[in-house]
Tab-separated table of C-alpha atoms in Angstrom:
chain	number	residue	atom	x	y	z
A	15	MET	CA	-14.505	-16.460	-17.425
A	16	PHE	CA	-12.722	-13.902	-15.973
A	17	ARG	CA	-11.283	-11.359	-18.028
A	18	ARG	CA	-12.003	-8.503	-19.486
A	19	ARG	CA	-14.810	-9.050	-22.499
A	20	THR	CA	-12.585	-6.055	-24.288
A	21	PRO	CA	-9.611	-5.679	-23.454
A	22	LEU	CA	-8.723	-2.086	-21.576
A	23	THR	CA	-6.173	-0.433	-24.121
A	24	PHE	CA	-2.548	0.947	-22.887
A	25	LEU	CA	-3.920	4.205	-21.816
A	26	GLN	CA	-7.019	3.057	-20.709
A	27	SER	CA	-4.836	1.068	-17.646
A	28	LEU	CA	-3.544	3.891	-17.137
A	29	ARG	CA	-5.698	6.003	-16.532
A	30	GLN	CA	-7.381	3.210	-14.082
A	31	ILE	CA	-3.993	3.434	-12.690
A	32	LEU	CA	-3.592	7.582	-12.284
A	33	TRP	CA	-7.754	7.561	-11.142
A	34	PRO	CA	-9.927	4.655	-10.228
A	35	ARG	CA	-13.105	4.755	-12.428
A	36	MET	CA	-15.333	4.326	-9.756
A	37	GLY	CA	-13.210	7.278	-8.390
A	38	TRP	CA	-10.607	7.170	-4.841
A	39	TRP	CA	-13.214	8.373	-2.493
A	40	ARG	CA	-14.981	5.493	-3.559
A	41	PHE	CA	-12.048	3.318	-4.743
A	42	ILE	CA	-11.043	4.434	-0.316
A	43	LYS	CA	-14.407	3.419	0.875
A	44	TYR	CA	-14.760	-0.089	-0.438
A	45	TYR	CA	-11.436	-0.870	0.101
A	46	ARG	CA	-12.004	0.246	3.114
A	47	LEU	CA	-15.063	-1.828	3.924
A	48	ARG	CA	-13.114	-4.780	2.691
A	49	ILE	CA	-10.708	-4.450	5.345
A	50	VAL	CA	-13.310	-4.436	8.112
A	51	ARG	CA	-15.068	-7.187	6.728
A	52	LEU	CA	-12.294	-9.591	7.564
A	53	SER	CA	-12.186	-12.111	10.164
A	54	SER	CA	-8.992	-11.542	11.440
A	55	SER	CA	-8.104	-9.858	13.832
A	56	ALA	CA	-7.473	-6.067	14.552
A	57	GLU	CA	-3.747	-6.381	15.624
A	58	SER	CA	-3.161	-9.137	12.976
A	59	ILE	CA	-5.097	-7.154	9.850
A	60	ALA	CA	-2.815	-3.747	11.196
A	61	ILE	CA	0.592	-5.466	10.984
A	62	ASN	CA	-0.161	-6.902	7.134
A	63	LEU	CA	-1.978	-3.472	5.972
A	64	ALA	CA	1.798	-1.979	8.311
A	65	GLY	CA	4.160	-5.025	5.914
A	66	GLY	CA	1.819	-3.903	2.690
A	67	SER	CA	2.923	0.173	2.959
A	68	ALA	CA	6.428	-0.554	3.911
A	69	MET	CA	7.616	-2.304	1.424
A	70	SER	CA	6.483	0.679	-0.296
A	71	PHE	CA	9.540	2.343	-0.257
A	72	THR	CA	11.972	-0.442	-1.230
A	73	PRO	CA	12.724	-1.077	-4.743
A	74	PHE	CA	12.085	-4.739	-5.116
A	75	PHE	CA	8.801	-3.885	-7.981
A	76	GLY	CA	6.513	-7.095	-7.652
A	77	ILE	CA	7.124	-8.668	-4.507
A	78	HIS	CA	6.053	-5.540	-1.997
A	79	ILE	CA	2.947	-8.155	-1.271
A	80	PHE	CA	4.490	-10.927	-0.549
A	81	GLY	CA	7.275	-9.503	1.791
A	82	GLY	CA	3.337	-7.373	3.246
A	83	MET	CA	2.587	-10.968	4.460
A	84	GLY	CA	6.301	-11.947	5.600
A	85	MET	CA	6.559	-9.558	8.154
A	86	ALA	CA	3.430	-10.631	9.423
A	87	TRP	CA	4.585	-14.887	9.076
A	88	ILE	CA	8.164	-13.704	10.313
A	89	LEU	CA	6.318	-11.393	13.636
A	90	GLY	CA	3.710	-15.233	14.346
A	91	HIS	CA	0.656	-13.196	13.024
A	92	ARG	CA	-2.316	-14.668	10.550
A	93	ILE	CA	-1.083	-13.783	6.857
A	94	ASN	CA	-3.529	-12.095	4.992
A	95	LEU	CA	-3.460	-11.836	1.117
A	96	ILE	CA	-6.303	-8.481	1.192
A	97	ALA	CA	-5.005	-7.066	4.170
A	98	SER	CA	-0.824	-7.136	2.559
A	99	THR	CA	-2.465	-5.959	-1.313
A	100	VAL	CA	-4.378	-3.077	0.347
A	101	GLY	CA	-1.390	-1.278	2.257
A	102	THR	CA	0.686	-1.544	-0.544
A	103	PHE	CA	-1.338	1.255	-2.797
A	104	VAL	CA	0.350	3.497	-0.636
A	105	GLY	CA	2.892	3.796	-3.721
A	106	ASN	CA	1.227	4.383	-6.182
A	107	PRO	CA	2.380	6.323	-9.871
A	108	TRP	CA	1.669	9.343	-6.995
A	109	THR	CA	3.383	8.422	-4.175
A	110	PHE	CA	6.246	6.519	-5.598
A	111	PRO	CA	8.236	8.954	-7.038
A	112	PHE	CA	9.542	10.968	-3.895
A	113	LEU	CA	9.216	7.262	-1.223
A	114	LEU	CA	12.098	6.118	-3.779
A	115	PHE	CA	13.381	9.654	-4.133
A	116	ALA	CA	13.475	9.370	-0.455
A	117	SER	CA	15.037	5.776	-0.251
A	118	TYR	CA	17.788	6.508	-2.483
A	119	SER	CA	18.784	9.672	-1.107
A	120	LEU	CA	18.927	7.933	2.043
A	121	GLY	CA	21.592	5.513	1.388
A	122	GLY	CA	22.982	7.074	-1.453
A	123	TRP	CA	24.147	8.796	2.642
A	124	ILE	CA	24.835	5.246	4.560
A	125	LEU	CA	26.941	4.054	1.169
A	126	SER	CA	29.273	8.035	1.737
A	127	PHE	CA	30.287	6.712	5.076
A	128	PHE	CA	31.517	3.022	3.327
A	129	GLY	CA	33.200	4.765	0.648
A	130	SER	CA	31.281	2.959	-2.183
A	131	ASN	CA	30.906	5.242	-5.322
A	132	GLU	CA	26.833	4.025	-5.724
A	133	GLY	CA	24.539	6.701	-5.561
A	134	GLU	CA	26.211	10.194	-7.079
A	135	ILE	CA	23.519	10.359	-9.518
A	136	ASP	CA	21.970	12.821	-8.544
A	137	LEU	CA	18.125	12.622	-9.225
A	138	ASN	CA	17.487	16.034	-9.305
A	139	PRO	CA	13.613	16.827	-11.781
A	140	ASP	CA	15.974	18.939	-14.246
A	141	VAL	CA	18.150	15.947	-14.916
A	142	VAL	CA	14.683	13.646	-14.861
A	143	GLU	CA	13.357	16.350	-17.027
A	144	GLN	CA	16.711	16.536	-18.683
A	145	HIS	CA	16.699	13.221	-20.207
A	146	GLY	CA	12.542	12.771	-21.006
A	147	GLU	CA	11.725	10.096	-23.970
A	148	ASN	CA	15.379	8.410	-22.437
A	149	LEU	CA	14.740	8.193	-18.927
A	150	LEU	CA	14.378	4.422	-19.039
A	151	SER	CA	17.672	4.089	-21.268
A	152	PHE	CA	19.417	6.839	-18.367
A	153	LEU	CA	17.611	4.796	-15.311
A	154	SER	CA	18.653	0.962	-17.660
A	155	ASP	CA	22.604	2.653	-18.351
A	156	ASN	CA	22.274	3.933	-14.747
A	157	PHE	CA	20.468	-0.074	-12.852
A	158	ALA	CA	22.903	-0.433	-10.124
A	159	ASP	CA	24.251	3.247	-9.281
A	160	ILE	CA	20.692	3.743	-8.959
A	161	PHE	CA	19.153	0.444	-7.092
A	162	ILE	CA	21.977	-0.225	-4.702
A	163	PRO	CA	21.732	2.288	-2.180
A	164	THR	CA	17.017	2.636	-3.092
A	165	ALA	CA	17.583	-1.220	-2.740
A	166	VAL	CA	19.220	0.163	1.412
A	167	GLY	CA	17.804	2.758	2.261
A	168	GLY	CA	14.726	1.851	1.384
A	169	THR	CA	14.347	-1.484	3.550
A	170	LEU	CA	15.770	0.859	6.258
A	171	LEU	CA	12.991	2.891	5.654
A	172	ALA	CA	10.451	0.035	5.607
A	173	ILE	CA	11.622	-1.692	9.087
A	174	VAL	CA	11.642	3.038	10.444
A	175	SER	CA	7.510	3.478	9.129
A	176	PHE	CA	6.815	-0.186	9.720
A	177	PRO	CA	5.111	0.254	13.860
A	178	ILE	CA	4.448	3.533	12.273
A	179	TYR	CA	2.427	2.218	9.709
A	180	TYR	CA	0.941	-0.072	12.330
A	181	PHE	CA	0.064	1.647	14.817
A	182	LEU	CA	-1.436	3.651	12.511
A	183	TYR	CA	-3.891	0.634	11.188
A	184	PHE	CA	-4.426	-0.969	14.518
A	185	TYR	CA	-6.724	2.246	15.854
A	186	LEU	CA	-8.267	2.213	13.218
A	187	VAL	CA	-9.099	-1.123	12.569
A	188	ARG	CA	-10.148	-2.207	15.900
A	189	GLY	CA	-12.843	1.561	16.534
A	190	ALA	CA	-14.294	0.876	12.170
A	191	GLN	CA	-14.553	-3.127	14.102
A	192	ARG	CA	-15.762	-1.855	17.573
A	193	ALA	CA	-18.645	0.226	14.401
A	194	ARG	CA	-19.512	-2.778	12.824
A	195	LYS	CA	-20.177	-4.634	16.130
A	196	LEU	CA	-21.981	-2.329	17.829
A	197	ARG	CA	-24.297	-1.694	14.541
A	198	MET	CA	-25.081	-5.023	14.386
A	199	ARG	CA	-26.004	-5.432	17.068
A	200	GLN	CA	-28.377	-2.675	16.702
A	201	LYS	CA	-30.080	-4.262	13.852
A	202	GLN	CA	-30.160	-7.347	15.692
A	203	LYS	CA	-31.766	-4.803	19.268
A	204	LYS	CA	-34.374	-4.092	16.221
A	205	LEU	CA	-35.436	-7.097	14.928
A	206	PHE	CA	-35.752	-8.307	18.056
A	207	ASN	CA	-37.688	-5.623	19.306
A	208	LYS	CA	-39.960	-6.171	15.592
A	209	LYS	CA	-40.234	-10.076	15.706
A	210	SER	CA	-41.596	-9.739	20.509
A	211	HIS	CA	-43.721	-6.916	19.152
A	212	GLY	CA	-45.176	-8.817	16.581
A	213	GLU	CA	-46.164	-12.320	19.066
């Protein structure tokens, strides 16, 4: 029922991920409106947004949204799928290389204090370029050495970044909600005045 008549090809899907058809500015405005129109409190929305954003530091692909909602549940707030989903947009093809490299570097540094060999692979741009077309095979062959430090560092960065994201989103959402309520009151006032003069 909701499927496209003509399925997107792989390249078209990739392009849509890297650059939405509506453009990034309209894409951001659209989801900003979705967030502002949610019935939840600014605090609850901000927690779900922050959870989704914080999870972007972790290599647990496929469960970032659930991780964001899980943080809201742990903190005793209403779970909001839309807010958690929008929060995960912080992690995208443009930002993941930087986020995950930071997580990997931090995790490797932490594990080095415990005498672990995990994270000793130097994932600098030269190494990535050197493997080129065989990059996926390289990452697969060294999965544990890359995943474990990234998971350790990413989890720590998620915990540290969560309150930062929360306060940022809280004030943005609260300001947007107040502005929307003010606009609605002004519209209602104008409508009331028109009816009054009409009578």
